[in-house]
Amino acid sequence: MTTKDSLATRQPSEPRGVRLVDRTQAGQDRYDGGWLCPTQADRARLTDMSPAVRRARLLVALLLGVGVLVLVPWVGWWPVVVVAVAAGPLVATDRLLARAQRPERLVAGSLALHVTLIVVGVGLSGGVGSPALPWVAIPIVVAAARFRLPVFVAIAALSTGGLVLATVLASASALIRDPADLIGVVVLIGALAASQRPLLDAEIRSRREAVLDPLTGLLNRKGLERRFLEVAEQARLGGQPVALVVFDLDKFKQVNDAHGHARGDAVLRDVASALREALRSFELLYRIGGEELLLVLPGAGLTVGCEIAERARRAIERSEPAGLHVTASFGVGAASGEGLEFAPMFEAADRSLYEAKLAGRNRVSFEPPVDDEPAVLGDRLVAAAL
């Protein structure tokens, strides 16, 4: 399904593709998660950590269960009640997280609930002398695995404030008489906050430097321009063309709005899998934005680029990723010789993608090269489009 391009009749369009880094950065980073998760990277970290946190949380729950049973002769059955009450939200969080449109709110709410239960338990079991006093560190450590540093520090500060309030309300005189235990726990929380910073910084730095997209397993834009320079140089030496295919999933925002971001992530993973099966091994496939992808095709002119784009379009449409009917629109640009410059090639392909959207989506659009390929090539493609 190919649509004819007409430079003479092209309507003014949004400035897509003028600066790849700026636009794709905005596409990758934009996420309506508020202060908890302002960027897609923050959200990815929160959801990526779910399997590891789930395993750790099961182990912690087991240890707490054993601990509260051992403490029953001294403090009574209230710790068992607290652990039992906390178990329900833990199970619910795991089940709801995969379908939640705002997973950061669900996780933050779960952490707040557990901090509250622990603080209430401290107040009911003697305040400053409660054996549960250090337990408030548990949700704080979990927060460090889920959220960025400012959120983690805020949760630690609020937990500390709640702990101080609980001990004061339980017995202000006991706190004044012997504040050593509370001071020790506050120092522990501060030490956790300080020690987590280099670990969080190192993880975030590692994510930024990674060349593989963690969601789809595709290459990301980090190494794209450097790799294109290598491809272009090889093509010049061999007198070969290079094609760029820019494409994105049609109405992908509606998928997220109707089915949740977790289902949208599943769609992206399934699309990546379908494309790997449909495309030849030498083709370089990148995820350059939220739902936007790019193919670098060494040795391919406009004809081959359009053929491969059409193959990819059919593969996506037939695959029904995550059980949904999903389509994609494609823009193709190609050049050879001195025309092998990334920015203008990307702009040409991106303009064509925009025209494919205007023409009704789920199609391949192209922009004939000015002078690097024979004119008959453009004539053949136009004829194929009619």
GROMACS .gro file of C-alpha atoms in nm:
model
  386
    1MET     CA    1   0.000   0.000   0.000
    2THR     CA    2   0.195   0.296  -0.129
    3THR     CA    3   0.087   0.656  -0.153
    4LYS     CA    4   0.209   0.904  -0.411
    5ASP     CA    5   0.412   1.202  -0.291
    6SER     CA    6   0.373   1.541  -0.456
    7LEU     CA    7   0.617   1.810  -0.352
    8ALA     CA    8   0.419   2.074  -0.537
    9THR     CA    9   0.095   2.006  -0.351
   10ARG     CA   10   0.242   1.929  -0.008
   11GLN     CA   11   0.061   2.117   0.264
   12PRO     CA   12   0.252   2.287   0.543
   13SER     CA   13   0.331   2.037   0.812
   14GLU     CA   14   0.465   2.032   1.162
   15PRO     CA   15   0.845   2.057   1.182
   16ARG     CA   16   0.904   1.684   1.218
   17GLY     CA   17   1.256   1.547   1.198
   18VAL     CA   18   1.442   1.879   1.184
   19ARG     CA   19   1.644   1.784   1.490
   20LEU     CA   20   1.630   1.413   1.558
   21VAL     CA   21   1.789   1.432   1.901
   22ASP     CA   22   1.554   1.703   2.025
   23ARG     CA   23   1.236   1.541   1.901
   24THR     CA   24   1.316   1.184   1.996
   25GLN     CA   25   1.439   1.294   2.335
   26ALA     CA   26   1.106   1.463   2.391
   27GLY     CA   27   0.924   1.152   2.266
   28GLN     CA   28   1.115   0.921   2.495
   29ASP     CA   29   1.110   1.147   2.800
   30ARG     CA   30   0.753   1.272   2.794
   31TYR     CA   31   0.528   1.094   3.042
   32ASP     CA   32   0.237   1.232   3.237
   33GLY     CA   33   0.345   1.084   3.567
   34GLY     CA   34   0.373   1.408   3.761
   35TRP     CA   35   0.639   1.444   4.024
   36LEU     CA   36   0.663   1.070   4.088
   37CYS     CA   37   0.757   0.975   3.730
   38PRO     CA   38   0.815   1.282   3.511
   39THR     CA   39   0.983   1.090   3.229
   40GLN     CA   40   0.948   0.762   3.041
   41ALA     CA   41   1.287   0.660   3.181
   42ASP     CA   42   1.153   0.695   3.536
   43ARG     CA   43   0.847   0.492   3.450
   44ALA     CA   44   1.057   0.225   3.277
   45ARG     CA   45   1.275   0.190   3.585
   46LEU     CA   46   0.969   0.153   3.807
   47THR     CA   47   0.812  -0.119   3.592
   48ASP     CA   48   1.140  -0.294   3.503
   49MET     CA   49   1.215  -0.345   3.871
   50SER     CA   50   0.881  -0.517   3.937
   51PRO     CA   51   0.999  -0.880   3.902
   52ALA     CA   52   1.307  -0.824   4.120
   53VAL     CA   53   1.112  -0.628   4.382
   54ARG     CA   54   0.841  -0.894   4.387
   55ARG     CA   55   1.091  -1.167   4.473
   56ALA     CA   56   1.259  -0.954   4.738
   57ARG     CA   57   0.924  -0.860   4.885
   58LEU     CA   58   0.823  -1.226   4.921
   59LEU     CA   59   1.143  -1.294   5.112
   60VAL     CA   60   1.086  -0.989   5.335
   61ALA     CA   61   0.728  -1.100   5.402
   62LEU     CA   62   0.855  -1.443   5.503
   63LEU     CA   63   1.111  -1.294   5.741
   64LEU     CA   64   0.850  -1.059   5.891
   65GLY     CA   65   0.609  -1.346   5.937
   66VAL     CA   66   0.866  -1.549   6.126
   67GLY     CA   67   0.968  -1.244   6.329
   68VAL     CA   68   0.619  -1.149   6.442
   69LEU     CA   69   0.540  -1.505   6.546
   70VAL     CA   70   0.854  -1.513   6.757
   71LEU     CA   71   0.758  -1.180   6.919
   72VAL     CA   72   0.404  -1.285   7.017
   73PRO     CA   73   0.492  -1.385   7.379
   74TRP     CA   74   0.638  -1.040   7.443
   75VAL     CA   75   0.428  -0.797   7.238
   76GLY     CA   76   0.107  -0.987   7.170
   77TRP     CA   77  -0.073  -1.054   6.843
   78TRP     CA   78  -0.084  -0.700   6.700
   79PRO     CA   79   0.221  -0.752   6.470
   80VAL     CA   80   0.048  -1.055   6.318
   81VAL     CA   81  -0.258  -0.838   6.246
   82VAL     CA   82  -0.042  -0.570   6.082
   83VAL     CA   83   0.133  -0.823   5.859
   84ALA     CA   84  -0.201  -0.982   5.766
   85VAL     CA   85  -0.352  -0.644   5.675
   86ALA     CA   86  -0.045  -0.558   5.466
   87ALA     CA   87  -0.061  -0.884   5.271
   88GLY     CA   88  -0.380  -0.789   5.085
   89PRO     CA   89  -0.246  -0.467   4.928
   90LEU     CA   90   0.078  -0.646   4.837
   91VAL     CA   91  -0.107  -0.909   4.635
   92ALA     CA   92  -0.343  -0.651   4.483
   93THR     CA   93  -0.054  -0.427   4.377
   94ASP     CA   94   0.116  -0.710   4.187
   95ARG     CA   95  -0.204  -0.801   4.005
   96LEU     CA   96  -0.310  -0.447   3.921
   97LEU     CA   97   0.031  -0.315   3.821
   98ALA     CA   98   0.029  -0.484   3.480
   99ARG     CA   99  -0.297  -0.311   3.385
  100ALA     CA  100  -0.252   0.022   3.561
  101GLN     CA  101  -0.242   0.333   3.344
  102ARG     CA  102  -0.050   0.515   3.619
  103PRO     CA  103   0.158   0.243   3.789
  104GLU     CA  104   0.362   0.500   3.982
  105ARG     CA  105   0.052   0.607   4.176
  106LEU     CA  106  -0.033   0.248   4.262
  107VAL     CA  107   0.318   0.176   4.390
  108ALA     CA  108   0.337   0.504   4.584
  109GLY     CA  109   0.000   0.433   4.743
  110SER     CA  110   0.111   0.085   4.844
  111LEU     CA  111   0.429   0.221   5.002
  112ALA     CA  112   0.235   0.492   5.186
  113LEU     CA  113  -0.006   0.232   5.322
  114HIS     CA  114   0.274   0.014   5.455
  115VAL     CA  115   0.455   0.307   5.614
  116THR     CA  116   0.126   0.405   5.780
  117LEU     CA  117   0.065   0.052   5.912
  118ILE     CA  118   0.413   0.033   6.058
  119VAL     CA  119   0.390   0.379   6.216
  120VAL     CA  120   0.048   0.296   6.368
  121GLY     CA  121   0.189  -0.033   6.494
  122VAL     CA  122   0.477   0.151   6.659
  123GLY     CA  123   0.233   0.385   6.830
  124LEU     CA  124   0.019   0.097   6.956
  125SER     CA  125   0.310  -0.108   7.089
  126GLY     CA  126   0.490   0.132   7.313
  127GLY     CA  127   0.618   0.409   7.092
  128VAL     CA  128   0.989   0.462   7.139
  129GLY     CA  129   1.024   0.117   7.297
  130SER     CA  130   0.844  -0.069   7.019
  131PRO     CA  131   1.032  -0.358   6.856
  132ALA     CA  132   0.878  -0.249   6.524
  133LEU     CA  133   1.061   0.084   6.529
  134PRO     CA  134   1.328  -0.021   6.273
  135TRP     CA  135   1.071  -0.179   6.041
  136VAL     CA  136   0.992   0.158   5.887
  137ALA     CA  137   1.319   0.119   5.696
  138ILE     CA  138   1.169  -0.166   5.488
  139PRO     CA  139   0.931   0.039   5.265
  140ILE     CA  140   1.202   0.307   5.239
  141VAL     CA  141   1.444   0.056   5.087
  142VAL     CA  142   1.169  -0.065   4.850
  143ALA     CA  143   1.111   0.296   4.744
  144ALA     CA  144   1.478   0.327   4.649
  145ALA     CA  145   1.437   0.035   4.410
  146ARG     CA  146   1.130   0.190   4.247
  147PHE     CA  147   1.160   0.568   4.237
  148ARG     CA  148   1.411   0.836   4.151
  149LEU     CA  149   1.621   0.994   4.427
  150PRO     CA  150   1.397   1.298   4.512
  151VAL     CA  151   1.095   1.072   4.559
  152PHE     CA  152   1.296   0.828   4.770
  153VAL     CA  153   1.426   1.110   4.992
  154ALA     CA  154   1.075   1.252   5.032
  155ILE     CA  155   0.938   0.910   5.136
  156ALA     CA  156   1.224   0.872   5.385
  157ALA     CA  157   1.156   1.218   5.530
  158LEU     CA  158   0.780   1.157   5.562
  159SER     CA  159   0.842   0.817   5.723
  160THR     CA  160   1.077   0.976   5.974
  161GLY     CA  161   0.823   1.245   6.057
  162GLY     CA  162   0.548   0.987   6.102
  163LEU     CA  163   0.770   0.781   6.327
  164VAL     CA  164   0.853   1.078   6.549
  165LEU     CA  165   0.484   1.170   6.570
  166ALA     CA  166   0.384   0.814   6.662
  167THR     CA  167   0.642   0.794   6.942
  168VAL     CA  168   0.536   1.135   7.080
  169LEU     CA  169   0.166   1.041   7.081
  170ALA     CA  170   0.236   0.700   7.235
  171SER     CA  171   0.438   0.839   7.525
  172ALA     CA  172   0.607   1.175   7.506
  173SER     CA  173   0.756   1.128   7.853
  174ALA     CA  174   0.916   0.796   7.755
  175LEU     CA  175   1.062   0.958   7.446
  176ILE     CA  176   1.209   1.246   7.647
  177ARG     CA  177   1.344   1.006   7.908
  178ASP     CA  178   1.518   0.775   7.658
  179PRO     CA  179   1.523   0.883   7.292
  180ALA     CA  180   1.820   0.660   7.203
  181ASP     CA  181   1.622   0.401   7.003
  182LEU     CA  182   1.442   0.664   6.796
  183ILE     CA  183   1.766   0.851   6.730
  184GLY     CA  184   1.925   0.525   6.618
  185VAL     CA  185   1.645   0.457   6.369
  186VAL     CA  186   1.656   0.814   6.234
  187VAL     CA  187   2.031   0.778   6.181
  188LEU     CA  188   1.965   0.447   6.003
  189ILE     CA  189   1.714   0.612   5.769
  190GLY     CA  190   1.956   0.896   5.696
  191ALA     CA  191   2.235   0.646   5.626
  192LEU     CA  192   2.008   0.457   5.384
  193ALA     CA  193   1.927   0.779   5.199
  194ALA     CA  194   2.294   0.875   5.174
  195SER     CA  195   2.413   0.530   5.067
  196GLN     CA  196   2.144   0.488   4.802
  197ARG     CA  197   2.243   0.801   4.610
  198PRO     CA  198   2.556   0.664   4.437
  199LEU     CA  199   2.374   0.339   4.359
  200LEU     CA  200   2.081   0.524   4.202
  201ASP     CA  201   2.314   0.756   4.009
  202ALA     CA  202   2.512   0.458   3.876
  203GLU     CA  203   2.198   0.276   3.763
  204ILE     CA  204   2.054   0.582   3.589
  205ARG     CA  205   2.388   0.648   3.418
  206SER     CA  206   2.401   0.287   3.301
  207ARG     CA  207   2.051   0.315   3.157
  208ARG     CA  208   2.139   0.634   2.971
  209GLU     CA  209   2.452   0.480   2.821
  210ALA     CA  210   2.284   0.158   2.713
  211VAL     CA  211   2.243   0.110   2.339
  212LEU     CA  212   1.957  -0.140   2.371
  213ASP     CA  213   1.604  -0.033   2.444
  214PRO     CA  214   1.508  -0.225   2.761
  215LEU     CA  215   1.142  -0.262   2.662
  216THR     CA  216   1.174  -0.400   2.308
  217GLY     CA  217   1.533  -0.520   2.293
  218LEU     CA  218   1.584  -0.309   1.980
  219LEU     CA  219   1.873  -0.070   1.932
  220ASN     CA  220   1.800   0.277   2.064
  221ARG     CA  221   1.896   0.618   1.930
  222LYS     CA  222   2.216   0.641   2.140
  223GLY     CA  223   2.429   0.477   1.874
  224LEU     CA  224   2.217   0.564   1.572
  225GLU     CA  225   2.402   0.859   1.425
  226ARG     CA  226   2.743   0.703   1.487
  227ARG     CA  227   2.630   0.380   1.320
  228PHE     CA  228   2.483   0.572   1.028
  229LEU     CA  229   2.819   0.741   0.967
  230GLU     CA  230   2.979   0.397   0.937
  231VAL     CA  231   2.706   0.273   0.701
  232ALA     CA  232   2.726   0.588   0.487
  233GLU     CA  233   3.105   0.566   0.455
  234GLN     CA  234   3.088   0.203   0.348
  235ALA     CA  235   2.813   0.288   0.099
  236ARG     CA  236   3.016   0.572  -0.054
  237LEU     CA  237   3.318   0.349  -0.096
  238GLY     CA  238   3.108   0.082  -0.265
  239GLY     CA  239   2.892   0.322  -0.468
  240GLN     CA  240   2.579   0.192  -0.297
  241PRO     CA  241   2.264   0.375  -0.180
  242VAL     CA  242   2.119   0.378   0.170
  243ALA     CA  243   1.751   0.403   0.259
  244LEU     CA  244   1.593   0.529   0.580
  245VAL     CA  245   1.246   0.414   0.681
  246VAL     CA  246   1.076   0.607   0.962
  247PHE     CA  247   0.751   0.469   1.097
  248ASP     CA  248   0.525   0.474   1.399
  249LEU     CA  249   0.216   0.299   1.525
  250ASP     CA  250  -0.112   0.460   1.431
  251LYS     CA  251  -0.318   0.612   1.714
  252PHE     CA  252  -0.096   0.455   1.976
  253LYS     CA  253  -0.208   0.704   2.241
  254GLN     CA  254  -0.556   0.558   2.214
  255VAL     CA  255  -0.413   0.215   2.295
  256ASN     CA  256  -0.257   0.350   2.614
  257ASP     CA  257  -0.570   0.546   2.708
  258ALA     CA  258  -0.810   0.257   2.647
  259HIS     CA  259  -0.603  -0.039   2.767
  260GLY     CA  260  -0.335   0.105   2.995
  261HIS     CA  261   0.037   0.163   2.952
  262ALA     CA  262   0.122  -0.197   3.039
  263ARG     CA  263  -0.084  -0.317   2.742
  264GLY     CA  264   0.083  -0.050   2.529
  265ASP     CA  265   0.423  -0.182   2.636
  266ALA     CA  266   0.312  -0.533   2.538
  267VAL     CA  267   0.210  -0.400   2.195
  268LEU     CA  268   0.557  -0.250   2.143
  269ARG     CA  269   0.728  -0.574   2.245
  270ASP     CA  270   0.510  -0.781   2.010
  271VAL     CA  271   0.566  -0.536   1.724
  272ALA     CA  272   0.943  -0.564   1.772
  273SER     CA  273   0.916  -0.943   1.766
  274ALA     CA  274   0.703  -0.940   1.449
  275LEU     CA  275   0.952  -0.709   1.275
  276ARG     CA  276   1.247  -0.930   1.367
  277GLU     CA  277   1.074  -1.223   1.202
  278ALA     CA  278   0.975  -1.028   0.891
  279LEU     CA  279   1.300  -0.840   0.816
  280ARG     CA  280   1.635  -0.961   0.690
  281SER     CA  281   1.929  -0.976   0.926
  282PHE     CA  282   2.132  -0.692   0.773
  283GLU     CA  283   1.859  -0.438   0.832
  284LEU     CA  284   1.919  -0.216   1.134
  285LEU     CA  285   1.607  -0.151   1.339
  286TYR     CA  286   1.595   0.122   1.606
  287ARG     CA  287   1.338   0.249   1.851
  288ILE     CA  288   1.392   0.624   1.840
  289GLY     CA  289   1.091   0.748   2.035
  290GLY     CA  290   0.785   0.631   2.225
  291GLU     CA  291   0.617   0.438   1.941
  292GLU     CA  292   0.845   0.559   1.662
  293LEU     CA  293   1.093   0.329   1.494
  294LEU     CA  294   1.352   0.361   1.221
  295LEU     CA  295   1.517   0.125   0.975
  296VAL     CA  296   1.861   0.188   0.826
  297LEU     CA  297   1.892  -0.011   0.504
  298PRO     CA  298   2.249  -0.033   0.366
  299GLY     CA  299   2.258  -0.103  -0.006
  300ALA     CA  300   1.888  -0.027  -0.052
  301GLY     CA  301   1.758   0.241  -0.285
  302LEU     CA  302   1.410   0.388  -0.280
  303THR     CA  303   1.251   0.089  -0.454
  304VAL     CA  304   1.389  -0.166  -0.211
  305GLY     CA  305   1.326   0.067   0.082
  306CYS     CA  306   0.957   0.091  -0.009
  307GLU     CA  307   0.934  -0.285  -0.058
  308ILE     CA  308   1.084  -0.352   0.284
  309ALA     CA  309   0.863  -0.089   0.443
  310GLU     CA  310   0.557  -0.254   0.290
  311ARG     CA  311   0.674  -0.591   0.423
  312ALA     CA  312   0.707  -0.443   0.771
  313ARG     CA  313   0.367  -0.275   0.744
  314ARG     CA  314   0.199  -0.604   0.658
  315ALA     CA  315   0.385  -0.786   0.937
  316ILE     CA  316   0.259  -0.541   1.198
  317GLU     CA  317  -0.098  -0.544   1.069
  318ARG     CA  318  -0.114  -0.925   1.062
  319SER     CA  319   0.054  -0.985   1.398
  320GLU     CA  320  -0.221  -0.827   1.613
  321PRO     CA  321   0.027  -0.737   1.889
  322ALA     CA  322  -0.101  -0.796   2.242
  323GLY     CA  323  -0.428  -0.914   2.086
  324LEU     CA  324  -0.511  -0.574   1.935
  325HIS     CA  325  -0.555  -0.462   1.577
  326VAL     CA  326  -0.263  -0.225   1.528
  327THR     CA  327  -0.137  -0.060   1.211
  328ALA     CA  328   0.159   0.160   1.127
  329SER     CA  329   0.244   0.439   0.882
  330PHE     CA  330   0.577   0.457   0.702
  331GLY     CA  331   0.791   0.722   0.536
  332VAL     CA  332   1.085   0.630   0.314
  333GLY     CA  333   1.383   0.833   0.198
  334ALA     CA  334   1.698   0.723   0.015
  335ALA     CA  335   2.024   0.872  -0.110
  336SER     CA  336   2.367   0.779  -0.236
  337GLY     CA  337   2.705   0.942  -0.285
  338GLU     CA  338   2.738   1.287  -0.135
  339GLY     CA  339   2.369   1.284  -0.046
  340LEU     CA  340   2.435   1.035   0.232
  341GLU     CA  341   2.380   1.275   0.520
  342PHE     CA  342   2.167   1.167   0.809
  343ALA     CA  343   1.973   1.490   0.882
  344PRO     CA  344   1.834   1.557   0.532
  345MET     CA  345   1.758   1.189   0.477
  346PHE     CA  346   1.572   1.170   0.805
  347GLU     CA  347   1.380   1.488   0.721
  348ALA     CA  348   1.274   1.344   0.384
  349ALA     CA  349   1.157   1.016   0.538
  350ASP     CA  350   0.984   1.198   0.821
  351ARG     CA  351   0.797   1.431   0.587
  352SER     CA  352   0.678   1.126   0.400
  353LEU     CA  353   0.564   0.966   0.724
  354TYR     CA  354   0.360   1.276   0.800
  355GLU     CA  355   0.199   1.258   0.457
  356ALA     CA  356   0.117   0.891   0.511
  357LYS     CA  357  -0.068   0.999   0.824
  358LEU     CA  358  -0.253   1.272   0.634
  359ALA     CA  359  -0.348   1.025   0.360
  360GLY     CA  360  -0.526   0.794   0.604
  361ARG     CA  361  -0.253   0.599   0.789
  362ASN     CA  362  -0.155   0.233   0.749
  363ARG     CA  363   0.045   0.296   0.432
  364VAL     CA  364   0.392   0.363   0.293
  365SER     CA  365   0.480   0.707   0.159
  366PHE     CA  366   0.803   0.811  -0.011
  367GLU     CA  367   0.986   1.116  -0.132
  368PRO     CA  368   1.177   1.064  -0.459
  369PRO     CA  369   1.543   1.167  -0.440
  370VAL     CA  370   1.636   1.481  -0.628
  371ASP     CA  371   1.924   1.355  -0.838
  372ASP     CA  372   2.094   1.048  -0.690
  373GLU     CA  373   1.872   0.783  -0.853
  374PRO     CA  374   1.739   0.757  -1.210
  375ALA     CA  375   1.414   0.941  -1.276
  376VAL     CA  376   1.258   0.623  -1.405
  377LEU     CA  377   1.271   0.485  -1.052
  378GLY     CA  378   1.035   0.751  -0.925
  379ASP     CA  379   0.812   0.692  -1.229
  380ARG     CA  380   0.786   0.321  -1.150
  381LEU     CA  381   0.694   0.389  -0.788
  382VAL     CA  382   0.434   0.647  -0.884
  383ALA     CA  383   0.284   0.401  -1.131
  384ALA     CA  384   0.275   0.138  -0.856
  385ALA     CA  385   0.091   0.380  -0.632
  386LEU     CA  386  -0.189   0.447  -0.877
   0.00000   0.00000   0.00000
